[in-house]
CSV table of C-alpha atoms and ligand atoms in Angstrom, one decimal:
chain,number,residue,atom,x,y,z
A,843,MET,CA,0.0,0.0,0.0
A,844,ASN,CA,1.3,3.5,-0.8
A,845,SER,CA,2.3,5.4,2.3
A,846,GLN,CA,2.7,8.8,0.6
A,847,PRO,CA,0.1,11.5,1.3
A,848,VAL,CA,-2.1,12.5,-1.7
A,849,LYS,CA,-0.1,14.9,-3.9
A,850,GLY,CA,-0.4,18.4,-2.7
A,851,THR,CA,-1.6,17.4,0.8
A,852,HIS,CA,0.6,17.4,3.9
A,853,ASP,CA,0.6,16.2,7.5
A,854,LEU,CA,1.0,18.6,10.3
A,855,ILE,CA,2.2,16.8,13.3
A,856,GLY,CA,3.2,17.9,16.8
A,857,LEU,CA,5.1,21.2,16.6
A,858,GLU,CA,4.0,21.8,13.0
A,859,ALA,CA,0.4,21.5,14.1
A,860,ALA,CA,1.1,23.9,17.0
A,861,LYS,CA,2.5,26.5,14.6
A,862,ALA,CA,-0.7,26.4,12.5
A,863,ARG,CA,-2.8,26.5,15.6
A,864,MET,CA,-0.9,29.5,16.9
A,865,ILE,CA,-1.5,31.5,13.7
A,866,GLU,CA,-5.1,30.6,13.7
A,867,GLU,CA,-5.5,31.5,17.4
A,868,VAL,CA,-3.9,34.9,16.9
A,869,PHE,CA,-6.3,35.7,14.0
A,870,ARG,CA,-9.2,34.2,15.8
A,871,GLY,CA,-8.5,36.3,18.9
A,872,MET,CA,-8.1,39.4,16.8
A,873,ALA,CA,-11.4,38.8,15.0
A,874,GLU,CA,-13.1,38.4,18.3
A,875,LEU,CA,-11.6,41.7,19.5
A,876,TYR,CA,-13.2,43.3,16.5
A,877,GLY,CA,-16.6,41.7,17.2
A,878,PHE,CA,-16.6,38.8,14.8
A,879,LYS,CA,-18.3,35.5,15.6
A,880,GLU,CA,-17.3,32.1,14.4
A,881,ALA,CA,-19.1,30.3,11.5
A,882,ARG,CA,-18.3,26.6,11.0
A,883,LEU,CA,-19.3,25.6,7.5
A,884,PRO,CA,-19.5,22.4,5.5
A,885,ILE,CA,-16.5,21.5,3.4
A,886,LEU,CA,-18.9,20.2,0.7
A,887,GLU,CA,-21.3,22.5,-1.1
A,888,TYR,CA,-23.3,22.0,-4.3
A,889,THR,CA,-21.0,22.9,-7.1
A,890,GLU,CA,-23.0,25.8,-8.3
A,891,VAL,CA,-22.3,27.6,-5.0
A,892,PHE,CA,-18.7,28.1,-6.1
A,893,ALA,CA,-19.2,27.9,-9.9
A,894,ARG,CA,-21.5,30.9,-9.7
A,895,GLY,CA,-20.4,32.4,-6.4
A,896,THR,CA,-16.6,32.3,-6.7
A,897,GLY,CA,-17.1,32.9,-10.4
A,898,GLU,CA,-16.9,31.2,-13.8
A,899,SER,CA,-14.0,33.2,-15.1
A,900,SER,CA,-11.8,32.5,-12.1
A,901,ASP,CA,-8.9,30.0,-12.4
A,902,ILE,CA,-10.3,28.3,-9.3
A,903,VAL,CA,-13.6,27.4,-11.0
A,904,ARG,CA,-12.1,26.8,-14.4
A,905,LYS,CA,-9.4,24.4,-13.4
A,906,GLU,CA,-8.9,23.9,-9.7
A,907,MET,CA,-12.0,22.5,-8.1
A,908,TYR,CA,-12.4,19.1,-6.5
A,909,THR,CA,-15.8,18.3,-8.0
A,910,PHE,CA,-17.5,15.0,-8.1
A,911,LEU,CA,-20.9,13.3,-8.2
A,912,ASP,CA,-22.0,11.9,-4.9
A,913,LYS,CA,-23.9,8.6,-4.7
A,914,GLY,CA,-27.1,10.5,-5.3
A,915,GLU,CA,-25.7,11.8,-8.6
A,916,ARG,CA,-25.5,15.4,-7.2
A,917,SER,CA,-22.5,17.5,-8.3
A,918,VAL,CA,-20.7,18.6,-5.1
A,919,THR,CA,-17.4,20.5,-4.6
A,920,MET,CA,-14.9,20.6,-1.8
A,921,ARG,CA,-14.7,24.2,-0.9
A,922,PRO,CA,-11.8,26.0,-2.7
A,923,GLU,CA,-12.5,29.1,-0.5
A,924,PHE,CA,-15.0,30.1,2.1
A,925,THR,CA,-16.7,33.3,1.0
A,926,ALA,CA,-19.2,31.9,-1.4
A,927,GLY,CA,-20.2,29.1,1.0
A,928,LEU,CA,-20.6,31.6,3.8
A,929,MET,CA,-22.9,33.8,1.7
A,930,ARG,CA,-24.9,30.6,0.9
A,931,ALA,CA,-25.1,29.9,4.7
A,932,ILE,CA,-26.2,33.5,5.4
A,933,VAL,CA,-29.1,33.1,3.0
A,934,SER,CA,-29.9,29.5,4.1
A,935,ASN,CA,-30.2,30.7,7.7
A,936,LYS,CA,-31.7,34.0,6.8
A,937,LEU,CA,-29.2,35.7,9.1
A,938,TYR,CA,-29.8,39.0,7.4
A,939,ALA,CA,-33.3,39.0,8.8
A,940,THR,CA,-32.6,37.8,12.4
A,941,GLU,CA,-29.3,39.5,13.2
A,942,ASP,CA,-28.1,43.1,13.3
A,943,LEU,CA,-26.1,44.3,10.3
A,944,PRO,CA,-23.3,44.1,9.5
A,945,LEU,CA,-23.1,40.4,10.1
A,946,LYS,CA,-19.5,39.9,11.2
A,947,LEU,CA,-18.3,36.3,10.9
A,948,TYR,CA,-15.0,34.5,10.8
A,949,TYR,CA,-14.0,31.0,9.7
A,950,VAL,CA,-11.1,28.6,9.8
A,951,GLY,CA,-10.4,25.3,8.2
A,952,PRO,CA,-9.2,23.4,5.1
A,953,ALA,CA,-9.8,24.5,1.6
A,954,PHE,CA,-9.0,22.5,-1.6
A,955,ARG,CA,-7.6,23.7,-4.9
A,956,TYR,CA,-6.1,21.5,-7.6
A,957,GLU,CA,-3.0,23.7,-8.2
A,958,ARG,CA,0.6,22.9,-9.0
A,959,PRO,CA,2.1,22.2,-5.6
A,960,GLN,CA,5.1,24.4,-4.8
A,961,LEU,CA,6.6,26.1,-1.7
A,962,GLY,CA,3.7,27.2,0.5
A,963,ARG,CA,1.1,26.2,-2.1
A,964,TYR,CA,-0.8,23.0,-1.5
A,965,ARG,CA,-3.9,21.3,-2.8
A,966,GLN,CA,-5.3,21.0,0.7
A,967,PHE,CA,-4.4,24.1,2.8
A,968,ASN,CA,-5.9,26.0,5.7
A,969,GLN,CA,-7.5,29.3,5.5
A,970,PHE,CA,-8.7,31.7,8.2
A,971,GLY,CA,-10.9,34.5,7.0
A,972,ILE,CA,-13.5,37.1,8.0
A,973,GLU,CA,-16.5,38.6,6.3
A,974,ALA,CA,-18.5,41.7,7.3
A,975,VAL,CA,-21.8,41.7,5.4
A,976,GLY,CA,-24.5,44.3,5.1
A,977,LEU,CA,-22.7,47.7,5.6
A,978,ASP,CA,-21.5,49.6,2.5
A,979,LYS,CA,-19.0,51.9,4.1
A,980,ALA,CA,-15.3,52.7,3.6
A,981,GLU,CA,-14.9,52.3,7.4
A,982,ALA,CA,-15.9,48.6,7.1
A,983,ASP,CA,-13.3,48.1,4.4
A,984,ALA,CA,-10.6,49.9,6.5
A,985,GLU,CA,-11.6,47.8,9.6
A,986,ALA,CA,-11.0,44.6,7.7
A,987,ILE,CA,-7.5,45.7,6.6
A,988,LEU,CA,-6.7,47.0,10.1
A,989,LEU,CA,-7.7,43.7,11.6
A,990,ALA,CA,-5.4,41.8,9.2
A,991,LEU,CA,-2.4,44.1,9.8
A,992,GLN,CA,-2.9,44.0,13.6
A,993,ALA,CA,-2.9,40.2,13.6
A,994,PHE,CA,0.2,40.1,11.4
A,995,ALA,CA,2.0,42.5,13.8
A,996,MET,CA,1.0,40.4,16.7
A,997,LEU,CA,2.6,37.4,15.0
A,998,GLY,CA,5.8,39.4,14.8
A,999,PHE,CA,5.9,40.3,11.1
A,1000,GLU,CA,7.9,43.4,10.1
A,1001,ARG,CA,8.5,43.3,6.4
A,1002,LEU,CA,4.9,43.4,5.0
A,1003,ARG,CA,3.5,45.3,2.1
A,1004,LEU,CA,-0.1,46.2,1.8
A,1005,LYS,CA,-1.2,46.4,-1.8
A,1006,VAL,CA,-4.5,48.0,-2.7
A,1007,ASN,CA,-6.5,48.7,-5.8
A,1008,THR,CA,-10.1,49.5,-6.7
A,1009,LEU,CA,-12.1,47.6,-9.3
A,1010,GLY,CA,-14.9,50.2,-9.1
A,1011,ASP,CA,-18.6,49.6,-9.1
A,1012,ALA,CA,-20.5,47.5,-11.7
A,1013,GLU,CA,-20.7,50.4,-14.1
A,1014,SER,CA,-17.0,51.2,-13.9
A,1015,ARG,CA,-16.0,47.6,-14.4
A,1016,ALA,CA,-18.3,47.2,-17.4
A,1017,ALA,CA,-16.7,50.2,-19.1
A,1018,TYR,CA,-13.2,49.0,-18.1
A,1019,ARG,CA,-13.9,45.4,-19.4
A,1020,ASP,CA,-15.0,46.8,-22.8
A,1021,ALA,CA,-11.8,48.9,-23.0
A,1022,LEU,CA,-9.6,45.8,-22.0
A,1023,ARG,CA,-11.5,43.6,-24.5
A,1024,ALA,CA,-10.8,46.1,-27.3
A,1025,PHE,CA,-7.1,46.4,-26.3
A,1026,PHE,CA,-6.4,42.7,-25.9
A,1027,SER,CA,-8.4,41.6,-28.9
A,1028,GLU,CA,-5.7,43.2,-31.1
A,1029,ARG,CA,-2.9,41.4,-29.3
A,1030,ILE,CA,-4.5,38.1,-28.3
A,1031,ASP,CA,-2.7,36.1,-31.1
A,1032,ASP,CA,0.6,36.5,-29.2
A,1033,MET,CA,-0.8,35.5,-25.9
A,1034,CYS,CA,-1.2,32.2,-24.0
A,1035,ALA,CA,-4.2,29.8,-24.4
A,1036,ASP,CA,-5.5,30.7,-21.0
A,1037,CYS,CA,-5.7,34.4,-22.0
A,1038,HIS,CA,-7.8,33.5,-25.0
A,1039,GLU,CA,-10.4,32.1,-22.6
A,1040,ARG,CA,-9.9,35.0,-20.2
A,1041,LEU,CA,-10.6,37.4,-23.0
A,1042,ARG,CA,-13.9,35.7,-23.7
A,1043,LEU,CA,-15.0,35.2,-20.0
A,1044,ASN,CA,-13.5,38.3,-18.3
A,1045,PRO,CA,-10.6,40.3,-19.8
A,1046,MET,CA,-9.7,41.6,-16.3
A,1047,ARG,CA,-8.3,38.2,-15.5
A,1048,ILE,CA,-5.6,38.7,-18.2
A,1049,LEU,CA,-4.0,41.3,-15.8
A,1050,ASP,CA,-3.5,38.4,-13.5
A,1051,CYS,CA,-1.7,36.2,-16.0
A,1052,LYS,CA,1.7,34.9,-14.8
A,1053,VAL,CA,3.2,34.4,-18.3
A,1054,GLU,CA,6.0,37.0,-18.6
A,1055,ALA,CA,5.3,37.8,-22.3
A,1056,ASP,CA,1.7,38.4,-21.5
A,1057,GLN,CA,2.6,40.6,-18.5
A,1058,GLU,CA,4.7,42.7,-20.8
A,1059,ILE,CA,1.7,43.1,-23.2
A,1060,ALA,CA,-0.6,43.9,-20.2
A,1061,LYS,CA,1.7,46.8,-19.2
A,1062,GLY,CA,0.3,48.8,-22.0
A,1063,ALA,CA,-3.4,48.0,-21.2
A,1064,PRO,CA,-5.9,50.7,-20.2
A,1065,ARG,CA,-5.9,51.5,-16.4
A,1066,ILE,CA,-9.0,51.1,-14.2
A,1067,LYS,CA,-8.5,54.6,-12.7
A,1068,ASP,CA,-9.5,56.1,-16.1
A,1069,TYR,CA,-12.9,54.3,-16.0
A,1070,LEU,CA,-13.9,54.8,-12.4
A,1071,SER,CA,-17.2,56.4,-11.6
A,1072,ALA,CA,-17.0,59.4,-9.3
A,1073,ALA,CA,-18.7,57.5,-6.5
A,1074,SER,CA,-16.1,54.6,-6.7
A,1075,GLU,CA,-13.2,57.0,-6.8
A,1076,SER,CA,-14.3,58.9,-3.8
A,1077,ARG,CA,-15.1,55.7,-1.9
A,1078,PHE,CA,-11.6,54.4,-2.7
A,1079,TYR,CA,-9.9,57.6,-1.5
A,1080,LYS,CA,-12.1,57.6,1.7
A,1081,THR,CA,-10.8,54.1,2.6
A,1082,LEU,CA,-7.2,55.2,1.9
A,1083,SER,CA,-7.6,58.4,4.0
A,1084,ILE,CA,-8.8,56.2,6.9
A,1085,LEU,CA,-5.7,54.1,6.5
A,1086,ASN,CA,-3.6,57.3,6.4
A,1087,ASP,CA,-5.2,58.4,9.6
A,1088,PHE,CA,-4.1,55.1,11.3
A,1089,GLY,CA,-0.6,55.5,9.9
A,1090,VAL,CA,-1.0,52.4,7.7
A,1091,GLU,CA,1.4,52.3,4.7
A,1092,TYR,CA,0.1,50.9,1.4
A,1093,GLU,CA,1.0,50.9,-2.2
A,1094,ILE,CA,-1.6,51.2,-5.0
A,1095,ASP,CA,-1.1,48.4,-7.4
A,1096,GLU,CA,-3.2,49.0,-10.5
A,1097,ASN,CA,-2.6,45.4,-11.7
A,1098,LEU,CA,-4.1,43.9,-8.5
A,1099,VAL,CA,-7.4,42.5,-9.8
A,1100,ARG,CA,-7.6,39.4,-7.5
A,1101,GLY,CA,-8.5,36.0,-8.9
A,1102,LEU,CA,-12.1,35.7,-7.9
A,1103,ASP,CA,-15.1,37.2,-9.7
A,1104,TYR,CA,-17.1,38.7,-6.9
A,1105,TYR,CA,-15.0,41.7,-6.0
A,1106,SER,CA,-16.1,45.3,-6.6
A,1107,GLU,CA,-14.6,48.5,-5.3
A,1108,ILE,CA,-11.5,48.1,-3.0
A,1109,VAL,CA,-9.3,44.9,-3.2
A,1110,PHE,CA,-6.2,44.3,-1.2
A,1111,GLU,CA,-3.4,41.8,-0.5
A,1112,VAL,CA,-0.8,41.6,2.2
A,1113,HIS,CA,2.6,40.5,0.7
A,1114,ALA,CA,5.6,39.5,2.6
A,1115,THR,CA,9.3,39.7,1.8
A,1116,SER,CA,11.6,37.1,3.4
A,1117,LYS,CA,14.8,38.1,5.3
A,1118,ASP,CA,16.9,37.5,2.1
A,1119,GLY,CA,14.6,39.9,0.2
A,1120,THR,CA,12.5,37.4,-1.8
A,1121,ASP,CA,8.9,38.3,-2.4
A,1122,TYR,CA,6.9,35.6,-0.8
A,1123,GLY,CA,3.7,36.5,-2.5
A,1124,ALA,CA,0.3,37.1,-0.9
A,1125,LEU,CA,-0.2,35.9,2.6
A,1126,CYS,CA,-3.7,37.4,2.7
A,1127,GLY,CA,-6.1,38.6,0.1
A,1128,GLY,CA,-9.5,40.2,0.2
A,1129,GLY,CA,-11.8,43.0,-0.7
A,1130,HIS,CA,-15.2,44.4,-1.0
A,1131,TYR,CA,-17.9,42.5,-2.9
A,1132,SER,CA,-21.5,42.9,-3.9
A,1133,GLY,CA,-24.2,40.8,-5.5
A,1134,LEU,CA,-23.2,37.5,-3.8
A,1135,ILE,CA,-26.0,37.3,-1.3
A,1136,GLU,CA,-28.5,38.2,-4.0
A,1137,GLN,CA,-27.2,35.4,-6.2
A,1138,PHE,CA,-28.3,32.9,-3.5
A,1139,GLY,CA,-31.8,34.5,-3.4
A,1140,GLY,CA,-31.1,36.9,-0.5
A,1141,PRO,CA,-31.3,40.7,-0.5
A,1142,ASP,CA,-28.7,42.9,-2.2
A,1143,LEU,CA,-26.1,43.2,0.6
A,1144,PRO,CA,-22.5,44.1,0.1
A,1145,GLY,CA,-19.7,42.7,2.1
A,1146,VAL,CA,-16.0,42.9,2.8
A,1147,GLY,CA,-13.5,40.3,3.9
A,1148,PHE,CA,-10.2,38.6,3.5
A,1149,ALA,CA,-8.6,35.2,4.0
A,1150,ILE,CA,-5.1,34.2,5.0
A,1151,GLY,CA,-3.2,31.1,4.0
A,1152,VAL,CA,-2.1,29.5,7.2
A,1153,GLU,CA,0.7,27.3,5.7
A,1154,ARG,CA,2.2,30.3,3.8
A,1155,ILE,CA,2.3,32.3,6.9
A,1156,ALA,CA,3.8,29.4,8.8
A,1157,ALA,CA,6.5,28.9,6.2
A,1158,LEU,CA,7.5,32.6,6.3
A,1159,MET,CA,7.4,32.7,10.1
A,1160,GLU,CA,9.7,29.8,10.1
A,1161,LYS,CA,12.2,31.6,7.8
A,1162,GLU,CA,11.9,34.7,9.9
A,1163,GLY,CA,12.5,32.9,13.2
A,1164,LEU,CA,9.2,34.0,14.5
A,1165,PHE,CA,8.4,30.6,16.0
A,1166,ASP,CA,11.5,30.6,18.2
A,1167,GLU,CA,9.5,31.0,21.4
A,1168,LEU,CA,7.0,28.3,20.4
A,1169,GLU,CA,8.1,25.3,22.3
A,1170,ASP,CA,6.6,21.9,22.8
A,1171,ARG,CA,7.2,21.8,26.5
A,1172,LEU,CA,6.1,19.6,29.3
A,1173,ASP,CA,5.8,20.9,32.9
A,1174,VAL,CA,6.6,17.7,34.8
A,1175,TYR,CA,8.1,14.3,33.8
A,1176,VAL,CA,7.3,11.9,36.6
A,1177,MET,CA,10.0,9.3,37.0
A,1178,PRO,CA,9.0,6.0,38.8
A,1179,ILE,CA,12.0,4.3,40.4
A,1180,GLY,CA,11.3,0.6,40.6
A,1181,GLU,CA,8.2,-1.5,39.7
A,1182,GLU,CA,6.6,-0.8,43.0
A,1183,ALA,CA,6.5,3.0,42.3
A,1184,LEU,CA,4.7,2.6,38.9
A,1185,GLU,CA,1.1,2.8,40.2
A,1186,ASP,CA,1.8,5.8,42.5
A,1187,ALA,CA,3.7,7.6,39.7
A,1188,PHE,CA,0.6,7.2,37.5
A,1189,ALA,CA,-1.7,8.5,40.3
A,1190,ILE,CA,0.6,11.5,40.9
A,1191,THR,CA,0.8,12.3,37.2
A,1192,THR,CA,-3.0,12.3,37.1
A,1193,GLN,CA,-3.0,14.6,40.1
A,1194,ILE,CA,-0.6,17.0,38.5
A,1195,ARG,CA,-2.8,17.2,35.3
A,1196,CYS,CA,-5.8,17.9,37.5
A,1197,LEU,CA,-3.8,20.9,38.9
A,1198,GLY,CA,-3.5,22.2,35.4
A,1199,TYR,CA,0.1,21.3,34.7
A,1200,SER,CA,1.1,19.0,31.8
A,1201,ALA,CA,2.7,15.8,33.0
A,1202,GLU,CA,3.8,12.4,31.6
A,1203,THR,CA,5.2,9.2,33.1
A,1204,PRO,CA,6.4,6.0,31.4
A,1205,PHE,CA,4.3,2.9,32.2
A,1206,ALA,CA,7.4,0.8,32.8
A,1207,ALA,CA,10.3,0.9,35.3
A,1208,GLN,CA,13.4,2.2,33.6
A,1209,LYS,CA,16.9,3.2,34.6
A,1210,LEU,CA,17.3,6.8,35.9
A,1211,GLY,CA,19.6,7.7,33.1
A,1212,THR,CA,17.1,6.6,30.5
A,1213,LEU,CA,14.4,8.5,32.3
A,1214,PHE,CA,16.4,11.7,32.3
A,1215,LYS,CA,17.1,11.3,28.5
A,1216,LYS,CA,13.4,10.9,27.9
A,1217,ALA,CA,12.6,14.0,30.1
A,1218,THR,CA,15.2,16.0,28.0
A,1219,ARG,CA,13.7,14.8,24.7
A,1220,ARG,CA,10.3,15.7,26.0
A,1221,ASN,CA,11.6,19.2,26.8
A,1222,ALA,CA,10.3,18.9,30.4
A,1223,ARG,CA,10.8,21.7,32.8
A,1224,PHE,CA,10.9,19.6,36.0
A,1225,ALA,CA,11.4,15.9,36.8
A,1226,LEU,CA,9.6,14.5,39.8
A,1227,ILE,CA,11.5,11.4,41.0
A,1228,VAL,CA,9.2,9.0,42.8
A,1229,GLY,CA,11.2,6.2,44.5
A,1230,GLU,CA,9.7,3.3,46.5
A,1231,GLU,CA,11.3,4.3,49.8
A,1232,GLU,CA,10.5,8.0,49.4
A,1233,LEU,CA,6.9,7.1,48.6
A,1234,ALA,CA,6.6,5.3,51.9
A,1235,LYS,CA,7.7,8.6,53.6
A,1236,GLY,CA,5.2,10.6,51.5
A,1237,VAL,CA,8.0,12.6,49.7
A,1238,ALA,CA,9.6,12.9,46.2
A,1239,GLN,CA,12.4,14.8,44.6
A,1240,LEU,CA,11.5,17.7,42.4
A,1241,LYS,CA,14.4,18.6,40.0
A,1242,ASN,CA,14.5,21.7,37.9
A,1243,LEU,CA,16.0,20.4,34.6
A,1244,ALA,CA,17.3,23.8,33.5
A,1245,THR,CA,19.3,24.6,36.7
A,1246,ALA,CA,19.7,21.0,38.0
A,1247,GLU,CA,18.5,22.3,41.4
A,1248,GLN,CA,16.8,19.5,43.3
A,1249,LYS,CA,14.6,19.6,46.4
A,1250,GLU,CA,12.7,17.1,48.4
A,1251,ILE,CA,9.0,17.9,48.5
A,1252,LYS,CA,6.1,16.5,50.5
A,1253,LEU,CA,3.5,14.9,48.2
A,1254,ALA,CA,0.8,16.3,50.4
A,1255,SER,CA,1.9,19.8,49.4
A,1256,LEU,CA,2.4,19.0,45.7
A,1257,GLU,CA,0.0,21.7,44.6
A,1258,GLU,CA,1.8,24.5,46.5
A,1259,GLU,CA,5.2,23.3,45.4
A,1260,LEU,CA,4.2,23.2,41.7
A,1261,ASP,CA,2.4,26.5,42.0
A,1262,ALA,CA,5.6,28.0,43.5
A,1263,VAL,CA,7.8,27.0,40.5
A,1264,LEU,CA,5.4,26.7,37.6
A,1265,GLY,CA,2.7,29.1,38.6
A,1266,GLU,CA,5.3,31.8,38.9
A,1267,GLU,CA,6.0,31.7,35.2
A,1268,GLU,CA,2.4,32.6,34.5
A,1269,GLU,CA,3.0,35.9,36.2
A,1270,HIS,CA,6.0,36.7,33.9
A,1271,HIS,CA,3.7,36.2,30.9
A,1272,CYS,CA,1.1,38.6,32.2
A,1273,HIS,CA,0.0,41.0,29.4
A,1274,CYS,CA,-1.5,43.7,31.6
A,1275,GLY,CA,0.8,46.1,29.9
A,1276,GLU,CA,2.2,47.5,33.2
A,1277,GLY,CA,5.9,47.8,33.4
A,1278,GLU,CA,5.8,46.3,36.8
A,1279,CYS,CA,2.7,44.0,36.9
A,1280,HIS,CA,0.3,44.6,39.8
A,1281,CYS,CA,-2.5,42.3,38.7
A,1282,HIS,CA,-2.0,39.7,41.4
A,1283,GLU,CA,-1.8,42.3,44.2
A,1284,GLU,CA,-5.3,43.5,43.2
A,1285,GLU,CA,-6.8,40.1,43.3
B,1873,HAM,P1,-7.5,34.0,-2.2
B,1873,HAM,O1,-6.6,35.1,-2.5
B,1873,HAM,O2,-7.8,33.0,-3.2
B,1873,HAM,O3,-8.8,34.6,-1.6
B,1873,HAM,O4,-6.9,33.1,-0.9
B,1873,HAM,C1,-6.6,33.8,0.3
B,1873,HAM,C2,-5.2,33.3,0.7
B,1873,HAM,O5,-5.2,31.9,0.8
B,1873,HAM,C3,-4.1,33.6,-0.2
B,1873,HAM,O6,-3.6,34.9,0.0
B,1873,HAM,C4,-3.0,32.6,0.1
B,1873,HAM,O7,-2.2,33.0,1.2
B,1873,HAM,C5,-3.9,31.4,0.5
B,1873,HAM,N1,-3.9,30.4,-0.5
B,1873,HAM,C6,-4.6,30.4,-1.6
B,1873,HAM,N2,-4.4,29.2,-2.4
B,1873,HAM,C7,-3.5,28.5,-1.6
B,1873,HAM,C8,-2.8,27.3,-1.8
B,1873,HAM,N3,-3.0,26.5,-2.9
B,1873,HAM,N4,-1.9,26.8,-0.9
B,1873,HAM,C9,-1.7,27.6,0.2
B,1873,HAM,N5,-2.3,28.8,0.5
B,1873,HAM,C10,-3.2,29.2,-0.4
B,1873,HAM,C11,-9.9,34.0,-1.1
B,1873,HAM,O8,-9.9,32.8,-0.9
B,1873,HAM,C12,-11.1,34.9,-0.8
B,1873,HAM,N6,-12.2,34.0,-0.4
B,1873,HAM,C13,-10.7,35.9,0.2
B,1873,HAM,C14,-11.8,36.8,0.6
B,1873,HAM,C15,-12.6,36.7,1.7
B,1873,HAM,N7,-12.2,37.8,-0.1
B,1873,HAM,C16,-13.2,38.4,0.5
B,1873,HAM,N8,-13.5,37.7,1.6
């Protein structure tokens, strides 16, 4: 039997899983600070949710979806992204009628795209994202961007570039598409096969083509800014002025059209550069959209949101050394000395866990040297040495594995002893913001 994972999928085990979880938790915490609530959505949707929602001209729908007929002959698709599915859920649950607007929801989980696997690009990957639906305001757009940047800053990122552009309203885009169609029709014979189809479905997609010769041709294409309606232009500059007020740096990238069909008005991406200066591409992409809720039979409500790629962020954090403090640590490794001590060691280990400290013990008597090696491999802070004779006296040896300090403790006062050495660390991690923390004095 083949033991390789399916091409483009990967296993995240132990510390690797902890890294992904840390990123998700920072974004989750930030979304909750901004008033977003979680939405857990099905991975499978009827294919039309994405075919029509994400958009027929997108590469995702044209080439990358995991679509199949289920046993009832229904065409279903494993979500390539969350936004279209969330809009479907908002309509299915009539949330727009029962909840205050804007609806502010976040999500996290796997998404699937049949892409060419490469560094940080997988066929199954994890996204975290937010959507604020039902408020057509520049402030809502700015809020989404601020949330993303604040979360990236919390993760420790320093070399990020926020790219923004506007795609205008439906009217601006229609005029722009006509202009692009006219421009590219004359040059299409020299362009790639994909661009031929893009010209037919949505010429704006051509601006996203990765083929160098096509990019060269696209440099001479008409610019969206010349086709913007007055309303779209002022909306874009309103969002930018809010970003200016918050001291957020951005670059306007007129080629940023985003690969999904639902966007209108502002679109944005957060790009990262690695320490050695290589552009790592987009870690986060999003923008404003309209018409999606309506497509599913709901009212005409606009929205704004973004999604991050968890693996891409993890890969870059790795390169930047931003995971250095993330350790897979164990508080106490309980070492039974001799067969007779095994049962008590298990009971003490359980007691330590009940006190809220992580603990492990082997279920076999082993040599002290072996036990210390295991404790080191397990990255334990303390060893609790439980010998038969000491147990009879109700004591054990607590050894600090970093300093090698060792002291005899009474098992009856295990809680106080562990609080004294492990509880203390909690205080160091207090985030009250005070130079000298006084939280505990107030309690
Ligand atoms: P997207 O740009 O297609 O947007 O994906 C968002 C992020 O997911 C990307 O910036 C990238 O970091 C990550 N990503 C995409 N494909 C892969 C892959 N194959 N492997 C690893 N990471 C990947 C969306 O999905 C929109 N739904 C975002 C949005 C939300 N717009 C409005 N609301």
